[in-house]
PDB file of C-alpha atoms in Angstrom:
ATOM      1  CA  UNK Z   1       0.000   0.000   0.000  1.00 23.00           C
ATOM      2  CA  UNK Z   2       1.043   3.612  -0.414  1.00 24.00           C
ATOM      3  CA  UNK Z   3       0.596   6.655   1.780  1.00 28.00           C
ATOM      4  CA  UNK Z   4      -2.362   8.343   0.125  1.00 24.00           C
ATOM      5  CA  UNK Z   5      -1.828  11.533   2.146  1.00 27.00           C
ATOM      6  CA  UNK Z   6       1.808  12.030   1.163  1.00 28.00           C
ATOM      7  CA  UNK Z   7       1.158  14.801  -1.377  1.00 29.00           C
ATOM      8  CA  UNK Z   8      -1.131  16.783   0.900  1.00 30.00           C
ATOM      9  CA  UNK Z   9       0.836  16.617   4.145  1.00 32.00           C
ATOM     10  CA  UNK Z  10       4.306  17.570   5.386  1.00 34.00           C
ATOM     11  CA  UNK Z  11       4.502  14.204   7.119  1.00 34.00           C
ATOM     12  CA  UNK Z  12       6.895  11.688   5.674  1.00 35.00           C
ATOM     13  CA  UNK Z  13       8.272   8.286   6.549  1.00 42.00           C
ATOM     14  CA  UNK Z  14       8.162   4.617   5.735  1.00 47.00           C
ATOM     15  CA  UNK Z  15       4.526   3.553   5.993  1.00 62.00           C
ATOM     16  CA  UNK Z  16       4.345   0.050   4.565  1.00 84.00           C
ATOM     17  CA  UNK Z  17       0.841  -1.370   5.264  1.00 90.00           C
ATOM     18  CA  UNK Z  18      -0.645   2.050   6.051  1.00 89.00           C
ATOM     19  CA  UNK Z  19      -3.383   3.085   3.623  1.00 89.00           C
ATOM     20  CA  UNK Z  20      -4.507   6.328   5.284  1.00 91.00           C
ATOM     21  CA  UNK Z  21      -2.152   7.418   8.111  1.00 91.00           C
ATOM     22  CA  UNK Z  22      -3.433  10.489   9.945  1.00 93.00           C
ATOM     23  CA  UNK Z  23      -1.843  12.446  12.837  1.00 94.00           C
ATOM     24  CA  UNK Z  24      -3.669  11.234  15.934  1.00 94.00           C
ATOM     25  CA  UNK Z  25      -5.779  13.992  17.512  1.00 94.00           C
ATOM     26  CA  UNK Z  26      -8.733  14.370  19.840  1.00 94.00           C
ATOM     27  CA  UNK Z  27     -10.399  16.638  17.264  1.00 94.00           C
ATOM     28  CA  UNK Z  28     -10.349  14.055  14.470  1.00 93.00           C
ATOM     29  CA  UNK Z  29     -10.447  10.752  16.345  1.00 95.00           C
ATOM     30  CA  UNK Z  30     -12.327  11.297  19.626  1.00 94.00           C
ATOM     31  CA  UNK Z  31     -15.104   8.868  18.673  1.00 94.00           C
ATOM     32  CA  UNK Z  32     -12.872   6.107  17.328  1.00 95.00           C
ATOM     33  CA  UNK Z  33     -12.111   2.822  19.008  1.00 96.00           C
ATOM     34  CA  UNK Z  34     -10.668  -0.582  18.252  1.00 94.00           C
ATOM     35  CA  UNK Z  35     -12.813  -3.677  17.921  1.00 92.00           C
ATOM     36  CA  UNK Z  36     -11.271  -7.025  18.900  1.00 88.00           C
ATOM     37  CA  UNK Z  37     -10.219  -9.115  15.909  1.00 84.00           C
ATOM     38  CA  UNK Z  38      -9.538 -12.842  16.217  1.00 84.00           C
ATOM     39  CA  UNK Z  39      -7.094 -12.876  13.286  1.00 84.00           C
ATOM     40  CA  UNK Z  40      -5.849  -9.284  13.010  1.00 89.00           C
ATOM     41  CA  UNK Z  41      -2.971  -9.604  10.539  1.00 94.00           C
ATOM     42  CA  UNK Z  42      -4.769  -9.717   7.195  1.00 92.00           C
ATOM     43  CA  UNK Z  43      -2.881  -6.547   6.201  1.00 92.00           C
ATOM     44  CA  UNK Z  44       0.365  -8.600   6.157  1.00 94.00           C
ATOM     45  CA  UNK Z  45      -0.981 -11.405   3.953  1.00 93.00           C
ATOM     46  CA  UNK Z  46       0.386  -9.902   0.721  1.00 92.00           C
ATOM     47  CA  UNK Z  47       3.785  -8.782   2.070  1.00 94.00           C
ATOM     48  CA  UNK Z  48       6.678 -11.073   1.216  1.00 94.00           C
ATOM     49  CA  UNK Z  49       9.210  -9.019   3.199  1.00 95.00           C
ATOM     50  CA  UNK Z  50       8.764  -7.113   6.464  1.00 96.00           C
ATOM     51  CA  UNK Z  51      11.308  -4.731   8.085  1.00 96.00           C
ATOM     52  CA  UNK Z  52      13.132  -5.885  11.215  1.00 97.00           C
ATOM     53  CA  UNK Z  53      15.075  -4.140  13.934  1.00 97.00           C
ATOM     54  CA  UNK Z  54      18.469  -5.544  14.824  1.00 97.00           C
ATOM     55  CA  UNK Z  55      17.387  -6.826  18.246  1.00 97.00           C
ATOM     56  CA  UNK Z  56      14.831  -9.035  16.489  1.00 98.00           C
ATOM     57  CA  UNK Z  57      17.397 -10.930  14.430  1.00 98.00           C
ATOM     58  CA  UNK Z  58      17.688 -13.889  16.811  1.00 97.00           C
ATOM     59  CA  UNK Z  59      13.957 -14.627  17.308  1.00 97.00           C
ATOM     60  CA  UNK Z  60      13.178 -13.899  13.647  1.00 98.00           C
ATOM     61  CA  UNK Z  61      15.996 -16.195  12.488  1.00 97.00           C
ATOM     62  CA  UNK Z  62      14.114 -19.189  13.882  1.00 96.00           C
ATOM     63  CA  UNK Z  63      11.371 -18.580  11.291  1.00 96.00           C
ATOM     64  CA  UNK Z  64      12.661 -16.512   8.363  1.00 97.00           C
ATOM     65  CA  UNK Z  65      15.765 -15.681   6.350  1.00 97.00           C
ATOM     66  CA  UNK Z  66      16.970 -12.311   7.658  1.00 98.00           C
ATOM     67  CA  UNK Z  67      18.542 -10.313   4.831  1.00 97.00           C
ATOM     68  CA  UNK Z  68      19.451  -6.737   3.858  1.00 97.00           C
ATOM     69  CA  UNK Z  69      17.797  -5.040   0.887  1.00 95.00           C
ATOM     70  CA  UNK Z  70      17.863  -1.793  -1.066  1.00 93.00           C
ATOM     71  CA  UNK Z  71      20.208   1.150  -1.090  1.00 93.00           C
ATOM     72  CA  UNK Z  72      19.704   1.647   2.660  1.00 94.00           C
ATOM     73  CA  UNK Z  73      20.516  -2.044   3.332  1.00 95.00           C
ATOM     74  CA  UNK Z  74      17.261  -2.340   5.288  1.00 96.00           C
ATOM     75  CA  UNK Z  75      17.122  -5.586   7.291  1.00 97.00           C
ATOM     76  CA  UNK Z  76      13.973  -7.564   6.550  1.00 97.00           C
ATOM     77  CA  UNK Z  77      12.377 -10.911   7.296  1.00 97.00           C
ATOM     78  CA  UNK Z  78      11.605 -12.874   4.118  1.00 97.00           C
ATOM     79  CA  UNK Z  79       8.088 -14.307   4.344  1.00 96.00           C
ATOM     80  CA  UNK Z  80       7.552 -15.322   0.708  1.00 94.00           C
ATOM     81  CA  UNK Z  81       9.386 -15.858  -2.555  1.00 91.00           C
ATOM     82  CA  UNK Z  82       7.142 -13.663  -4.690  1.00 88.00           C
ATOM     83  CA  UNK Z  83       5.649 -10.208  -4.285  1.00 89.00           C
ATOM     84  CA  UNK Z  84       2.102 -10.426  -3.014  1.00 90.00           C
ATOM     85  CA  UNK Z  85       2.622 -13.806  -1.341  1.00 91.00           C
ATOM     86  CA  UNK Z  86       3.176 -14.415   2.359  1.00 95.00           C
ATOM     87  CA  UNK Z  87       3.749 -18.066   3.297  1.00 96.00           C
ATOM     88  CA  UNK Z  88       3.319 -17.428   7.021  1.00 97.00           C
ATOM     89  CA  UNK Z  89       0.069 -15.414   7.108  1.00 95.00           C
ATOM     90  CA  UNK Z  90      -3.291 -16.634   5.874  1.00 91.00           C
ATOM     91  CA  UNK Z  91      -5.578 -14.369   3.858  1.00 86.00           C
ATOM     92  CA  UNK Z  92      -7.860 -14.316   6.906  1.00 88.00           C
ATOM     93  CA  UNK Z  93      -5.069 -12.736   8.934  1.00 91.00           C
ATOM     94  CA  UNK Z  94      -3.595 -15.523  11.054  1.00 94.00           C
ATOM     95  CA  UNK Z  95       0.166 -15.995  11.485  1.00 96.00           C
ATOM     96  CA  UNK Z  96       1.397 -19.570  11.636  1.00 95.00           C
ATOM     97  CA  UNK Z  97       1.600 -20.456  15.346  1.00 94.00           C
ATOM     98  CA  UNK Z  98       5.373 -20.972  15.243  1.00 93.00           C
ATOM     99  CA  UNK Z  99       6.115 -17.769  13.318  1.00 96.00           C
ATOM    100  CA  UNK Z 100       7.734 -14.758  14.961  1.00 98.00           C
ATOM    101  CA  UNK Z 101       5.660 -11.581  14.506  1.00 97.00           C
ATOM    102  CA  UNK Z 102       7.916  -8.566  13.838  1.00 98.00           C
ATOM    103  CA  UNK Z 103       7.495  -5.407  15.906  1.00 97.00           C
ATOM    104  CA  UNK Z 104       6.895  -3.513  12.656  1.00 96.00           C
ATOM    105  CA  UNK Z 105       3.684  -5.527  12.326  1.00 96.00           C
ATOM    106  CA  UNK Z 106       2.711  -5.465  15.997  1.00 95.00           C
ATOM    107  CA  UNK Z 107       2.702  -1.659  16.206  1.00 94.00           C
ATOM    108  CA  UNK Z 108       0.000  -1.392  13.510  1.00 94.00           C
ATOM    109  CA  UNK Z 109      -2.274   0.641  13.160  1.00 94.00           C
ATOM    110  CA  UNK Z 110      -0.003   3.220  14.841  1.00 94.00           C
ATOM    111  CA  UNK Z 111       3.185   4.651  13.363  1.00 92.00           C
ATOM    112  CA  UNK Z 112       5.492   7.591  13.871  1.00 89.00           C
ATOM    113  CA  UNK Z 113       5.943   9.949  10.926  1.00 84.00           C
ATOM    114  CA  UNK Z 114       8.316  12.847  10.424  1.00 78.00           C
ATOM    115  CA  UNK Z 115       6.909  16.355  10.585  1.00 74.00           C
ATOM    116  CA  UNK Z 116       9.438  18.055   8.307  1.00 69.00           C
ATOM    117  CA  UNK Z 117       8.134  21.527   9.119  1.00 69.00           C
ATOM    118  CA  UNK Z 118       8.339  21.356  12.921  1.00 67.00           C
ATOM    119  CA  UNK Z 119      11.184  18.796  12.929  1.00 70.00           C
ATOM    120  CA  UNK Z 120       9.493  16.310  15.226  1.00 80.00           C
ATOM    121  CA  UNK Z 121       7.873  12.893  15.238  1.00 84.00           C
ATOM    122  CA  UNK Z 122       4.083  12.696  15.074  1.00 89.00           C
ATOM    123  CA  UNK Z 123       2.083   9.660  16.208  1.00 92.00           C
ATOM    124  CA  UNK Z 124      -0.266   8.624  13.408  1.00 93.00           C
ATOM    125  CA  UNK Z 125      -3.032   6.074  13.119  1.00 94.00           C
ATOM    126  CA  UNK Z 126      -4.138   4.282   9.979  1.00 94.00           C
ATOM    127  CA  UNK Z 127      -7.714   5.453   9.547  1.00 93.00           C
ATOM    128  CA  UNK Z 128      -8.242   2.709   6.944  1.00 91.00           C
ATOM    129  CA  UNK Z 129      -7.488  -0.110   9.417  1.00 92.00           C
ATOM    130  CA  UNK Z 130     -10.436  -2.503   9.294  1.00 89.00           C
ATOM    131  CA  UNK Z 131     -10.695  -2.814  13.085  1.00 92.00           C
ATOM    132  CA  UNK Z 132     -10.762   0.945  13.839  1.00 93.00           C
ATOM    133  CA  UNK Z 133     -14.350   2.180  13.918  1.00 93.00           C
ATOM    134  CA  UNK Z 134     -16.539   4.833  15.447  1.00 94.00           C
ATOM    135  CA  UNK Z 135     -17.698   3.506  18.790  1.00 93.00           C
ATOM    136  CA  UNK Z 136     -15.146   0.684  18.777  1.00 92.00           C
ATOM    137  CA  UNK Z 137     -14.932  -1.428  21.923  1.00 94.00           C
ATOM    138  CA  UNK Z 138     -11.579  -0.006  23.082  1.00 95.00           C
ATOM    139  CA  UNK Z 139     -11.625   3.794  22.669  1.00 96.00           C
ATOM    140  CA  UNK Z 140      -8.608   5.780  21.490  1.00 96.00           C
ATOM    141  CA  UNK Z 141      -9.517   8.663  23.821  1.00 96.00           C
ATOM    142  CA  UNK Z 142     -11.198   8.777  27.238  1.00 95.00           C
ATOM    143  CA  UNK Z 143     -12.312  12.032  28.866  1.00 93.00           C
ATOM    144  CA  UNK Z 144     -10.454  14.037  26.258  1.00 91.00           C
ATOM    145  CA  UNK Z 145      -7.146  12.257  26.848  1.00 94.00           C
ATOM    146  CA  UNK Z 146      -5.379   9.308  25.171  1.00 95.00           C
ATOM    147  CA  UNK Z 147      -6.803   6.061  26.546  1.00 96.00           C
ATOM    148  CA  UNK Z 148      -4.582   3.463  28.260  1.00 96.00           C
ATOM    149  CA  UNK Z 149      -4.642   1.551  24.943  1.00 95.00           C
ATOM    150  CA  UNK Z 150      -3.355   4.604  23.057  1.00 95.00           C
ATOM    151  CA  UNK Z 151      -0.754   5.352  25.730  1.00 95.00           C
ATOM    152  CA  UNK Z 152       0.524   1.786  25.473  1.00 96.00           C
ATOM    153  CA  UNK Z 153       0.675   2.110  21.679  1.00 95.00           C
ATOM    154  CA  UNK Z 154       2.598   5.380  22.021  1.00 94.00           C
ATOM    155  CA  UNK Z 155       5.127   3.729  24.337  1.00 95.00           C
ATOM    156  CA  UNK Z 156       5.519   0.805  21.926  1.00 96.00           C
ATOM    157  CA  UNK Z 157       6.123   3.198  19.014  1.00 95.00           C
ATOM    158  CA  UNK Z 158       8.637   5.148  21.090  1.00 94.00           C
ATOM    159  CA  UNK Z 159      10.527   1.938  21.843  1.00 95.00           C
ATOM    160  CA  UNK Z 160      10.322   0.939  18.191  1.00 95.00           C
ATOM    161  CA  UNK Z 161      11.783   4.296  17.140  1.00 93.00           C
ATOM    162  CA  UNK Z 162      14.729   3.749  19.484  1.00 95.00           C
ATOM    163  CA  UNK Z 163      15.261   0.267  18.034  1.00 96.00           C
ATOM    164  CA  UNK Z 164      15.014   1.681  14.512  1.00 95.00           C
ATOM    165  CA  UNK Z 165      17.791   4.157  15.280  1.00 95.00           C
ATOM    166  CA  UNK Z 166      19.879   1.356  16.809  1.00 96.00           C
ATOM    167  CA  UNK Z 167      19.333  -0.637  13.626  1.00 97.00           C
ATOM    168  CA  UNK Z 168      20.493   2.253  11.454  1.00 96.00           C
ATOM    169  CA  UNK Z 169      23.686   2.455  13.533  1.00 96.00           C
ATOM    170  CA  UNK Z 170      24.208  -1.315  13.151  1.00 97.00           C
ATOM    171  CA  UNK Z 171      23.805  -1.145   9.367  1.00 97.00           C
ATOM    172  CA  UNK Z 172      26.151   1.855   9.239  1.00 96.00           C
ATOM    173  CA  UNK Z 173      28.738  -0.185  11.139  1.00 96.00           C
ATOM    174  CA  UNK Z 174      28.442  -3.110   8.716  1.00 97.00           C
ATOM    175  CA  UNK Z 175      28.783  -0.692   5.804  1.00 96.00           C
ATOM    176  CA  UNK Z 176      31.814   1.072   7.228  1.00 96.00           C
ATOM    177  CA  UNK Z 177      33.528  -2.284   7.827  1.00 96.00           C
ATOM    178  CA  UNK Z 178      32.579  -3.312   4.259  1.00 97.00           C
ATOM    179  CA  UNK Z 179      31.103  -6.570   5.536  1.00 97.00           C
ATOM    180  CA  UNK Z 180      28.044  -6.670   3.268  1.00 97.00           C
ATOM    181  CA  UNK Z 181      28.170  -8.415  -0.091  1.00 97.00           C
ATOM    182  CA  UNK Z 182      25.638  -9.340  -2.768  1.00 96.00           C
ATOM    183  CA  UNK Z 183      24.277 -12.873  -2.397  1.00 95.00           C
ATOM    184  CA  UNK Z 184      21.798 -14.985  -4.331  1.00 92.00           C
ATOM    185  CA  UNK Z 185      19.222 -17.479  -3.188  1.00 90.00           C
ATOM    186  CA  UNK Z 186      19.234 -20.302  -5.736  1.00 86.00           C
ATOM    187  CA  UNK Z 187      16.926 -23.250  -6.226  1.00 81.00           C
ATOM    188  CA  UNK Z 188      18.055 -26.328  -8.141  1.00 76.00           C
ATOM    189  CA  UNK Z 189      15.022 -28.260  -9.467  1.00 73.00           C
ATOM    190  CA  UNK Z 190      15.020 -31.968 -10.174  1.00 73.00           C
ATOM    191  CA  UNK Z 191      14.410 -33.319 -13.645  1.00 74.00           C
ATOM    192  CA  UNK Z 192      11.877 -36.155 -14.123  1.00 76.00           C
ATOM    193  CA  UNK Z 193      14.769 -38.642 -14.244  1.00 75.00           C
ATOM    194  CA  UNK Z 194      16.078 -37.449 -10.889  1.00 70.00           C
ATOM    195  CA  UNK Z 195      19.042 -35.486 -12.169  1.00 77.00           C
ATOM    196  CA  UNK Z 196      19.661 -31.880 -11.170  1.00 72.00           C
ATOM    197  CA  UNK Z 197      18.094 -29.255 -13.421  1.00 74.00           C
ATOM    198  CA  UNK Z 198      19.388 -25.799 -14.224  1.00 80.00           C
ATOM    199  CA  UNK Z 199      19.754 -23.629 -11.083  1.00 80.00           C
ATOM    200  CA  UNK Z 200      17.175 -20.850 -10.799  1.00 83.00           C
ATOM    201  CA  UNK Z 201      17.852 -17.563  -8.982  1.00 86.00           C
ATOM    202  CA  UNK Z 202      14.922 -16.692  -6.741  1.00 86.00           C
ATOM    203  CA  UNK Z 203      16.360 -13.696  -4.892  1.00 89.00           C
ATOM    204  CA  UNK Z 204      19.287 -11.298  -4.808  1.00 92.00           C
ATOM    205  CA  UNK Z 205      20.103  -9.529  -1.572  1.00 96.00           C
ATOM    206  CA  UNK Z 206      22.856  -8.281   0.731  1.00 97.00           C
ATOM    207  CA  UNK Z 207      24.359 -10.443   3.456  1.00 98.00           C
ATOM    208  CA  UNK Z 208      27.394 -10.381   5.714  1.00 98.00           C
ATOM    209  CA  UNK Z 209      30.448 -11.972   4.106  1.00 98.00           C
ATOM    210  CA  UNK Z 210      31.838 -14.643   6.411  1.00 97.00           C
ATOM    211  CA  UNK Z 211      35.240 -14.330   4.737  1.00 97.00           C
ATOM    212  CA  UNK Z 212      35.362 -10.567   5.351  1.00 97.00           C
ATOM    213  CA  UNK Z 213      34.172 -11.106   8.917  1.00 97.00           C
ATOM    214  CA  UNK Z 214      36.970 -13.623   9.582  1.00 95.00           C
ATOM    215  CA  UNK Z 215      39.501 -11.244   8.052  1.00 96.00           C
ATOM    216  CA  UNK Z 216      38.750  -8.458  10.553  1.00 96.00           C
ATOM    217  CA  UNK Z 217      41.490  -7.665  13.083  1.00 95.00           C
ATOM    218  CA  UNK Z 218      41.110  -9.443  16.423  1.00 95.00           C
ATOM    219  CA  UNK Z 219      40.589  -6.111  18.180  1.00 95.00           C
ATOM    220  CA  UNK Z 220      37.683  -5.214  15.883  1.00 95.00           C
ATOM    221  CA  UNK Z 221      36.095  -8.652  16.346  1.00 95.00           C
ATOM    222  CA  UNK Z 222      36.348  -8.186  20.104  1.00 95.00           C
ATOM    223  CA  UNK Z 223      34.590  -4.820  19.794  1.00 94.00           C
ATOM    224  CA  UNK Z 224      31.776  -6.416  17.785  1.00 95.00           C
ATOM    225  CA  UNK Z 225      31.482  -9.140  20.393  1.00 95.00           C
ATOM    226  CA  UNK Z 226      31.398  -6.719  23.312  1.00 94.00           C
ATOM    227  CA  UNK Z 227      28.806  -4.355  21.789  1.00 93.00           C
ATOM    228  CA  UNK Z 228      26.513  -7.232  20.818  1.00 94.00           C
ATOM    229  CA  UNK Z 229      26.851  -6.790  17.070  1.00 96.00           C
ATOM    230  CA  UNK Z 230      28.644 -10.101  16.551  1.00 97.00           C
ATOM    231  CA  UNK Z 231      25.752 -12.074  18.014  1.00 96.00           C
ATOM    232  CA  UNK Z 232      23.300 -10.307  15.699  1.00 97.00           C
ATOM    233  CA  UNK Z 233      25.568 -10.993  12.721  1.00 98.00           C
ATOM    234  CA  UNK Z 234      25.665 -14.703  13.500  1.00 97.00           C
ATOM    235  CA  UNK Z 235      21.875 -14.777  13.953  1.00 98.00           C
ATOM    236  CA  UNK Z 236      21.575 -13.266  10.475  1.00 98.00           C
ATOM    237  CA  UNK Z 237      24.006 -15.800   8.983  1.00 98.00           C
ATOM    238  CA  UNK Z 238      22.260 -18.775  10.596  1.00 97.00           C
ATOM    239  CA  UNK Z 239      18.897 -17.487   9.356  1.00 98.00           C
ATOM    240  CA  UNK Z 240      20.041 -17.887   5.754  1.00 97.00           C
ATOM    241  CA  UNK Z 241      19.643 -21.644   6.177  1.00 95.00           C
ATOM    242  CA  UNK Z 242      15.920 -20.863   6.130  1.00 95.00           C
ATOM    243  CA  UNK Z 243      15.887 -20.317   2.355  1.00 95.00           C
ATOM    244  CA  UNK Z 244      15.511 -24.065   1.789  1.00 92.00           C
ATOM    245  CA  UNK Z 245      12.554 -24.219   4.176  1.00 93.00           C
ATOM    246  CA  UNK Z 246      10.957 -21.243   2.447  1.00 93.00           C
ATOM    247  CA  UNK Z 247      11.382 -22.880  -0.965  1.00 91.00           C
ATOM    248  CA  UNK Z 248       9.856 -26.102   0.350  1.00 91.00           C
ATOM    249  CA  UNK Z 249       6.889 -24.179   1.770  1.00 92.00           C
ATOM    250  CA  UNK Z 250       6.327 -22.420  -1.567  1.00 88.00           C
ATOM    251  CA  UNK Z 251       6.329 -25.730  -3.452  1.00 85.00           C
ATOM    252  CA  UNK Z 252       3.998 -27.323  -0.915  1.00 86.00           C
ATOM    253  CA  UNK Z 253       1.556 -24.421  -1.242  1.00 85.00           C
ATOM    254  CA  UNK Z 254       1.701 -24.581  -5.046  1.00 81.00           C
ATOM    255  CA  UNK Z 255       1.130 -28.347  -5.020  1.00 80.00           C
ATOM    256  CA  UNK Z 256      -1.797 -28.008  -2.612  1.00 79.00           C
ATOM    257  CA  UNK Z 257      -3.468 -25.476  -4.885  1.00 75.00           C
ATOM    258  CA  UNK Z 258      -3.339 -27.826  -7.889  1.00 70.00           C
ATOM    259  CA  UNK Z 259      -6.483 -29.903  -8.523  1.00 65.00           C
ATOM    260  CA  UNK Z 260      -5.960 -33.545  -7.725  1.00 52.00           C
ATOM    261  CA  UNK Z 261      -5.479 -35.869 -10.704  1.00 45.00           C
ATOM    262  CA  UNK Z 262      -8.760 -37.272 -11.923  1.00 44.00           C
ATOM    263  CA  UNK Z 263     -10.835 -34.513 -10.313  1.00 49.00           C
ATOM    264  CA  UNK Z 264     -10.901 -32.309 -13.388  1.00 42.00           C
TER     265      UNK Z 264
END
């Protein structure tokens, strides 16, 4: 989705998933509330990558490949092999029970945006979120003030902003040390006779080079260990083993969607 208010507002920022982010205010949103939703993550069902903060690398690595993408080397969790397909979230909005849910997803429908005029962060809410309604069960405001629900959301977004800044510093460190290199995720299909077919590239991304990491001076490696960066790097590297699982999941889903032989 795109930010439909971007051309009419000084607010800016990364708003993946947010169809209609609006600065939260008592004037505009006093009557709004949130209704409980049994499977609330339908908005993620068509996202094949989701941003991560660096402190999420270890828990996310148990479920997804954790890679770096784009000019900014944004760390993301890979949830599908194709755009528009998420192998971990059903169309109804349910994450697989074993899947880690990134903080980027959990903060929805709230998000901080940059106010470029006043040079500050503004808490916004996605007015197009399906579970935000007039008279919703959990109000956004009570007695003219942010409700406990909204206060909790504000605290979560504040913490997320701190983690986002920590992530930017981590990526800057990797860049300065020239540890990132271009990698490919490749699938080798099997021919009908059992022999290996031609390899197929399914993704190109940035990852830490183990050779460059090993080549760092011992003092620099010790610094990375002591500031926690080395642990996050290894979590990222271990997560790359998840490409095979992701490929297997994609093939299983494709096979399940095919009509059974003889049922045509």
